[in-house]
mmCIF file of C-alpha atoms in Angstrom:
data_model
loop_
_atom_site.group_PDB
_atom_site.id
_atom_site.type_symbol
_atom_site.label_atom_id
_atom_site.label_comp_id
_atom_site.label_asym_id
_atom_site.label_seq_id
_atom_site.Cartn_x
_atom_site.Cartn_y
_atom_site.Cartn_z
ATOM 1 C CA UNK A 1 -38.103 0.058 13.829
ATOM 2 C CA UNK A 2 -39.394 3.054 15.810
ATOM 3 C CA UNK A 3 -41.241 5.956 14.159
ATOM 4 C CA UNK A 4 -38.226 8.266 14.267
ATOM 5 C CA UNK A 5 -36.007 5.713 12.524
ATOM 6 C CA UNK A 6 -38.686 4.991 9.931
ATOM 7 C CA UNK A 7 -38.531 8.619 8.769
ATOM 8 C CA UNK A 8 -34.776 8.605 8.211
ATOM 9 C CA UNK A 9 -32.950 7.877 4.969
ATOM 10 C CA UNK A 10 -31.664 4.318 5.206
ATOM 11 C CA UNK A 11 -28.182 3.601 3.887
ATOM 12 C CA UNK A 12 -26.768 0.265 2.787
ATOM 13 C CA UNK A 13 -22.990 0.654 2.836
ATOM 14 C CA UNK A 14 -20.664 -1.721 0.999
ATOM 15 C CA UNK A 15 -16.916 -2.144 1.233
ATOM 16 C CA UNK A 16 -15.347 -2.999 -2.141
ATOM 17 C CA UNK A 17 -12.126 -5.041 -1.897
ATOM 18 C CA UNK A 18 -12.766 -8.539 -0.600
ATOM 19 C CA UNK A 19 -16.472 -7.798 -0.256
ATOM 20 C CA UNK A 20 -17.895 -6.922 -3.670
ATOM 21 C CA UNK A 21 -14.940 -8.415 -5.528
ATOM 22 C CA UNK A 22 -12.686 -11.391 -4.992
ATOM 23 C CA UNK A 23 -9.255 -10.046 -4.039
ATOM 24 C CA UNK A 24 -7.693 -6.645 -3.399
ATOM 25 C CA UNK A 25 -7.833 -4.015 -6.127
ATOM 26 C CA UNK A 26 -4.671 -2.248 -4.929
ATOM 27 C CA UNK A 27 -2.508 -5.353 -5.253
ATOM 28 C CA UNK A 28 -4.160 -6.320 -8.525
ATOM 29 C CA UNK A 29 -3.661 -2.824 -9.945
ATOM 30 C CA UNK A 30 0.025 -2.690 -9.049
ATOM 31 C CA UNK A 31 0.473 -6.134 -10.640
ATOM 32 C CA UNK A 32 -1.412 -4.958 -13.738
ATOM 33 C CA UNK A 33 0.838 -1.897 -14.054
ATOM 34 C CA UNK A 34 4.010 -3.909 -13.450
ATOM 35 C CA UNK A 35 3.172 -6.402 -16.203
ATOM 36 C CA UNK A 36 2.650 -3.517 -18.613
ATOM 37 C CA UNK A 37 5.948 -1.876 -17.830
ATOM 38 C CA UNK A 38 4.652 1.110 -15.864
ATOM 39 C CA UNK A 39 6.368 0.143 -12.610
ATOM 40 C CA UNK A 40 10.189 0.090 -12.434
ATOM 41 C CA UNK A 41 11.969 -2.400 -10.191
ATOM 42 C CA UNK A 42 12.728 0.264 -7.558
ATOM 43 C CA UNK A 43 9.031 1.140 -7.202
ATOM 44 C CA UNK A 44 8.035 -2.534 -7.162
ATOM 45 C CA UNK A 45 10.418 -3.114 -4.250
ATOM 46 C CA UNK A 46 8.930 -0.159 -2.368
ATOM 47 C CA UNK A 47 5.444 -1.624 -2.828
ATOM 48 C CA UNK A 48 6.592 -5.073 -1.668
ATOM 49 C CA UNK A 49 8.234 -3.560 1.433
ATOM 50 C CA UNK A 50 5.054 -1.625 2.251
ATOM 51 C CA UNK A 51 3.020 -4.820 1.848
ATOM 52 C CA UNK A 52 5.283 -6.684 4.259
ATOM 53 C CA UNK A 53 4.910 -3.947 6.875
ATOM 54 C CA UNK A 54 1.127 -3.964 6.404
ATOM 55 C CA UNK A 55 0.835 -7.749 6.830
ATOM 56 C CA UNK A 56 3.068 -7.702 9.914
ATOM 57 C CA UNK A 57 1.121 -4.764 11.411
ATOM 58 C CA UNK A 58 4.269 -2.640 11.485
ATOM 59 C CA UNK A 59 3.992 1.176 11.277
ATOM 60 C CA UNK A 60 3.037 2.256 7.764
ATOM 61 C CA UNK A 61 1.446 5.161 5.908
ATOM 62 C CA UNK A 62 -1.790 4.269 4.137
ATOM 63 C CA UNK A 63 -1.030 6.880 1.483
ATOM 64 C CA UNK A 64 2.417 5.470 0.642
ATOM 65 C CA UNK A 65 1.538 2.747 -1.925
ATOM 66 C CA UNK A 66 -0.879 5.058 -3.703
ATOM 67 C CA UNK A 67 1.782 7.732 -4.000
ATOM 68 C CA UNK A 68 4.319 5.177 -5.253
ATOM 69 C CA UNK A 69 1.899 4.104 -7.975
ATOM 70 C CA UNK A 70 1.277 7.696 -9.011
ATOM 71 C CA UNK A 71 5.019 8.296 -9.237
ATOM 72 C CA UNK A 72 4.964 5.624 -11.920
ATOM 73 C CA UNK A 73 2.154 7.422 -13.762
ATOM 74 C CA UNK A 74 3.531 10.958 -13.414
ATOM 75 C CA UNK A 75 4.070 11.401 -17.159
ATOM 76 C CA UNK A 76 0.424 10.654 -17.935
ATOM 77 C CA UNK A 77 -2.412 13.180 -18.023
ATOM 78 C CA UNK A 78 -5.411 12.776 -15.696
ATOM 79 C CA UNK A 79 -7.489 11.568 -18.647
ATOM 80 C CA UNK A 80 -4.861 8.966 -19.510
ATOM 81 C CA UNK A 81 -4.684 7.789 -15.891
ATOM 82 C CA UNK A 82 -8.458 7.512 -15.771
ATOM 83 C CA UNK A 83 -8.407 5.449 -18.961
ATOM 84 C CA UNK A 84 -5.709 3.145 -17.576
ATOM 85 C CA UNK A 85 -7.795 2.583 -14.452
ATOM 86 C CA UNK A 86 -10.979 1.998 -16.450
ATOM 87 C CA UNK A 87 -9.211 -0.592 -18.612
ATOM 88 C CA UNK A 88 -7.832 -2.273 -15.488
ATOM 89 C CA UNK A 89 -11.313 -2.404 -14.010
ATOM 90 C CA UNK A 90 -12.870 -3.905 -17.128
ATOM 91 C CA UNK A 91 -10.088 -6.418 -17.801
ATOM 92 C CA UNK A 92 -9.140 -7.506 -14.281
ATOM 93 C CA UNK A 93 -11.860 -6.619 -11.784
ATOM 94 C CA UNK A 94 -14.960 -7.288 -13.863
ATOM 95 C CA UNK A 95 -14.475 -11.105 -13.782
ATOM 96 C CA UNK A 96 -13.976 -10.891 -10.011
ATOM 97 C CA UNK A 97 -17.344 -9.396 -9.128
ATOM 98 C CA UNK A 98 -19.262 -11.539 -6.683
ATOM 99 C CA UNK A 99 -22.793 -12.333 -7.859
ATOM 100 C CA UNK A 100 -24.057 -12.215 -4.267
ATOM 101 C CA UNK A 101 -22.756 -8.652 -3.952
ATOM 102 C CA UNK A 102 -24.588 -7.544 -7.094
ATOM 103 C CA UNK A 103 -27.735 -9.351 -5.949
ATOM 104 C CA UNK A 104 -27.597 -7.854 -2.448
ATOM 105 C CA UNK A 105 -27.145 -4.313 -3.759
ATOM 106 C CA UNK A 106 -30.172 -4.760 -6.010
ATOM 107 C CA UNK A 107 -32.207 -6.121 -3.099
ATOM 108 C CA UNK A 108 -31.285 -3.242 -0.798
ATOM 109 C CA UNK A 109 -32.180 -0.704 -3.509
ATOM 110 C CA UNK A 110 -35.539 -2.433 -4.058
ATOM 111 C CA UNK A 111 -36.195 -2.106 -0.332
ATOM 112 C CA UNK A 112 -35.668 1.642 -0.550
ATOM 113 C CA UNK A 113 -32.138 1.899 0.817
ATOM 114 C CA UNK A 114 -29.596 4.343 -0.590
ATOM 115 C CA UNK A 115 -26.678 2.143 -1.644
ATOM 116 C CA UNK A 116 -23.173 3.483 -1.080
ATOM 117 C CA UNK A 117 -19.803 2.010 -2.050
ATOM 118 C CA UNK A 118 -16.984 2.947 0.364
ATOM 119 C CA UNK A 119 -13.457 2.043 -0.688
ATOM 120 C CA UNK A 120 -9.799 2.879 -0.192
ATOM 121 C CA UNK A 121 -9.217 2.273 -3.898
ATOM 122 C CA UNK A 122 -8.556 5.070 -6.378
ATOM 123 C CA UNK A 123 -11.449 7.331 -7.354
ATOM 124 C CA UNK A 124 -11.561 6.294 -11.030
ATOM 125 C CA UNK A 125 -11.576 2.599 -10.147
ATOM 126 C CA UNK A 126 -14.379 3.166 -7.634
ATOM 127 C CA UNK A 127 -16.244 5.224 -10.241
ATOM 128 C CA UNK A 128 -16.126 2.304 -12.689
ATOM 129 C CA UNK A 129 -17.173 -0.064 -9.896
ATOM 130 C CA UNK A 130 -20.111 2.156 -8.948
ATOM 131 C CA UNK A 131 -21.299 2.088 -12.559
ATOM 132 C CA UNK A 132 -20.956 -1.699 -12.675
ATOM 133 C CA UNK A 133 -22.737 -2.272 -9.374
ATOM 134 C CA UNK A 134 -25.433 0.344 -9.890
ATOM 135 C CA UNK A 135 -24.981 1.957 -6.474
ATOM 136 C CA UNK A 136 -26.390 5.383 -5.671
ATOM 137 C CA UNK A 137 -23.049 6.844 -4.641
ATOM 138 C CA UNK A 138 -19.444 6.074 -3.853
ATOM 139 C CA UNK A 139 -16.592 7.292 -1.679
ATOM 140 C CA UNK A 140 -12.958 6.584 -2.537
ATOM 141 C CA UNK A 141 -9.414 7.850 -2.149
ATOM 142 C CA UNK A 142 -8.650 10.911 -4.252
ATOM 143 C CA UNK A 143 -5.290 12.135 -5.503
ATOM 144 C CA UNK A 144 -4.251 15.758 -5.273
ATOM 145 C CA UNK A 145 -4.191 17.983 -8.361
ATOM 146 C CA UNK A 146 -2.310 21.224 -8.934
ATOM 147 C CA UNK A 147 -3.693 24.501 -10.279
ATOM 148 C CA UNK A 148 -3.419 23.171 -13.841
ATOM 149 C CA UNK A 149 -5.434 20.058 -13.020
ATOM 150 C CA UNK A 150 -2.468 17.683 -13.118
ATOM 151 C CA UNK A 151 -1.787 15.106 -10.432
ATOM 152 C CA UNK A 152 0.867 16.038 -7.880
ATOM 153 C CA UNK A 153 1.431 12.417 -6.853
ATOM 154 C CA UNK A 154 0.133 12.996 -3.327
ATOM 155 C CA UNK A 155 -3.062 11.735 -1.753
ATOM 156 C CA UNK A 156 -5.667 14.448 -1.252
ATOM 157 C CA UNK A 157 -7.067 14.177 2.249
ATOM 158 C CA UNK A 158 -7.250 10.908 4.193
ATOM 159 C CA UNK A 159 -7.244 7.444 2.660
ATOM 160 C CA UNK A 160 -10.728 5.922 2.921
ATOM 161 C CA UNK A 161 -9.614 3.125 5.219
ATOM 162 C CA UNK A 162 -10.428 1.887 8.727
ATOM 163 C CA UNK A 163 -11.895 4.553 11.011
ATOM 164 C CA UNK A 164 -11.993 6.981 8.099
ATOM 165 C CA UNK A 165 -14.772 4.950 6.451
ATOM 166 C CA UNK A 166 -17.520 5.832 8.963
ATOM 167 C CA UNK A 167 -16.265 9.423 9.072
ATOM 168 C CA UNK A 168 -16.460 9.689 5.279
ATOM 169 C CA UNK A 169 -19.929 8.123 5.245
ATOM 170 C CA UNK A 170 -21.055 10.654 7.848
ATOM 171 C CA UNK A 171 -19.731 13.569 5.777
ATOM 172 C CA UNK A 172 -21.283 12.206 2.579
ATOM 173 C CA UNK A 173 -24.697 11.636 4.166
ATOM 174 C CA UNK A 174 -24.776 14.893 6.122
ATOM 175 C CA UNK A 175 -24.064 16.899 2.966
ATOM 176 C CA UNK A 176 -26.963 15.247 1.146
ATOM 177 C CA UNK A 177 -29.582 14.626 3.821
ATOM 178 C CA UNK A 178 -28.603 16.731 6.807
ATOM 179 C CA UNK A 179 -27.341 15.511 10.142
ATOM 180 C CA UNK A 180 -29.609 13.161 12.068
ATOM 181 C CA UNK A 181 -31.737 12.566 8.968
ATOM 182 C CA UNK A 182 -30.156 9.275 7.970
ATOM 183 C CA UNK A 183 -28.999 5.971 9.421
ATOM 184 C CA UNK A 184 -26.873 3.042 8.323
ATOM 185 C CA UNK A 185 -29.348 0.212 7.984
ATOM 186 C CA UNK A 186 -26.896 -2.308 6.498
ATOM 187 C CA UNK A 187 -23.112 -2.449 6.299
ATOM 188 C CA UNK A 188 -21.008 -5.083 4.566
ATOM 189 C CA UNK A 189 -17.262 -5.631 5.001
ATOM 190 C CA UNK A 190 -14.672 -8.404 4.999
ATOM 191 C CA UNK A 191 -11.673 -7.068 6.932
ATOM 192 C CA UNK A 192 -11.080 -6.225 10.579
ATOM 193 C CA UNK A 193 -10.451 -2.623 9.494
ATOM 194 C CA UNK A 194 -14.155 -2.498 8.525
ATOM 195 C CA UNK A 195 -15.234 -3.066 12.131
ATOM 196 C CA UNK A 196 -15.785 0.646 12.834
ATOM 197 C CA UNK A 197 -18.101 0.970 9.845
ATOM 198 C CA UNK A 198 -19.975 -2.250 10.608
ATOM 199 C CA UNK A 199 -20.460 -1.189 14.226
ATOM 200 C CA UNK A 200 -22.678 1.725 13.149
ATOM 201 C CA UNK A 201 -25.169 -0.405 11.201
ATOM 202 C CA UNK A 202 -28.444 -1.822 12.454
ATOM 203 C CA UNK A 203 -27.619 -4.915 10.402
ATOM 204 C CA UNK A 204 -23.846 -5.456 10.133
ATOM 205 C CA UNK A 205 -22.717 -8.299 7.873
ATOM 206 C CA UNK A 206 -19.224 -9.800 7.797
ATOM 207 C CA UNK A 207 -18.668 -11.006 4.238
ATOM 208 C CA UNK A 208 -16.261 -13.933 3.783
ATOM 209 C CA UNK A 209 -14.355 -12.402 6.707
ATOM 210 C CA UNK A 210 -10.741 -12.856 7.715
ATOM 211 C CA UNK A 211 -10.016 -14.533 11.040
ATOM 212 C CA UNK A 212 -9.976 -11.340 13.091
ATOM 213 C CA UNK A 213 -13.280 -9.987 11.781
ATOM 214 C CA UNK A 214 -14.881 -13.447 11.954
ATOM 215 C CA UNK A 215 -13.996 -13.616 15.645
ATOM 216 C CA UNK A 216 -15.408 -10.132 16.269
ATOM 217 C CA UNK A 217 -18.579 -10.957 14.332
ATOM 218 C CA UNK A 218 -19.191 -14.103 16.377
ATOM 219 C CA UNK A 219 -18.566 -12.270 19.660
ATOM 220 C CA UNK A 220 -20.952 -9.458 18.732
ATOM 221 C CA UNK A 221 -23.621 -11.593 17.111
ATOM 222 C CA UNK A 222 -23.162 -10.155 13.631
ATOM 223 C CA UNK A 223 -24.328 -12.035 10.597
ATOM 224 C CA UNK A 224 -21.624 -13.822 8.596
ATOM 225 C CA UNK A 225 -22.126 -14.575 4.897
ATOM 226 C CA UNK A 226 -19.917 -16.311 2.353
ATOM 227 C CA UNK A 227 -19.865 -14.477 -0.983
ATOM 228 C CA UNK A 228 -16.594 -15.940 -2.266
ATOM 229 C CA UNK A 229 -16.165 -17.153 -5.843
ATOM 230 C CA UNK A 230 -13.460 -19.125 -7.658
ATOM 231 C CA UNK A 231 -11.630 -16.863 -10.103
ATOM 232 C CA UNK A 232 -8.996 -19.405 -11.189
#
């Protein structure tokens, strides 16, 4: 590391779904809500149709499933929604945390890195995850509120997904440390949509990657690690 880099704040950036936990929080949350009667059949079908389009790489809006879910929670106050998400985190996601993720975050912090969780999941779920993992900060998808502080059902700003992840990290770090005063030392992700974020790190790590990201990682000489656990 050169002298200029040594003086910069070093970030260790972690994706959440499929990296820190086993599985996808969005799918698990919609299933959790459906089992508890929050999601009517019409909304469930909308979510299934969106999922099919996503898997087949057909045109889709990243905000759509989040807005469908919030339609189902429209009669609940923000505090009630936050509580629902906290309970989901504790009951469903907590057993899915990967020990290697927790260990790696602790190691990076001990080395002096600022640890940052970057996720497309809902803010309150990411907030609970940040507490569980002990990271220094987190970035997640936020939902719009009206003048009274109630949710409108629409996503506020961009979904923290794909190319938006490095952009959101840049905004977060610039606000706290100033531009050109920080660097991404480590980045961890599992999905091909994490490639843009991993590309900015001095040490990119593909964690239990899907086929597309695994191929990219091998071509670019990135480290590949298996953090998977059996949750069944």
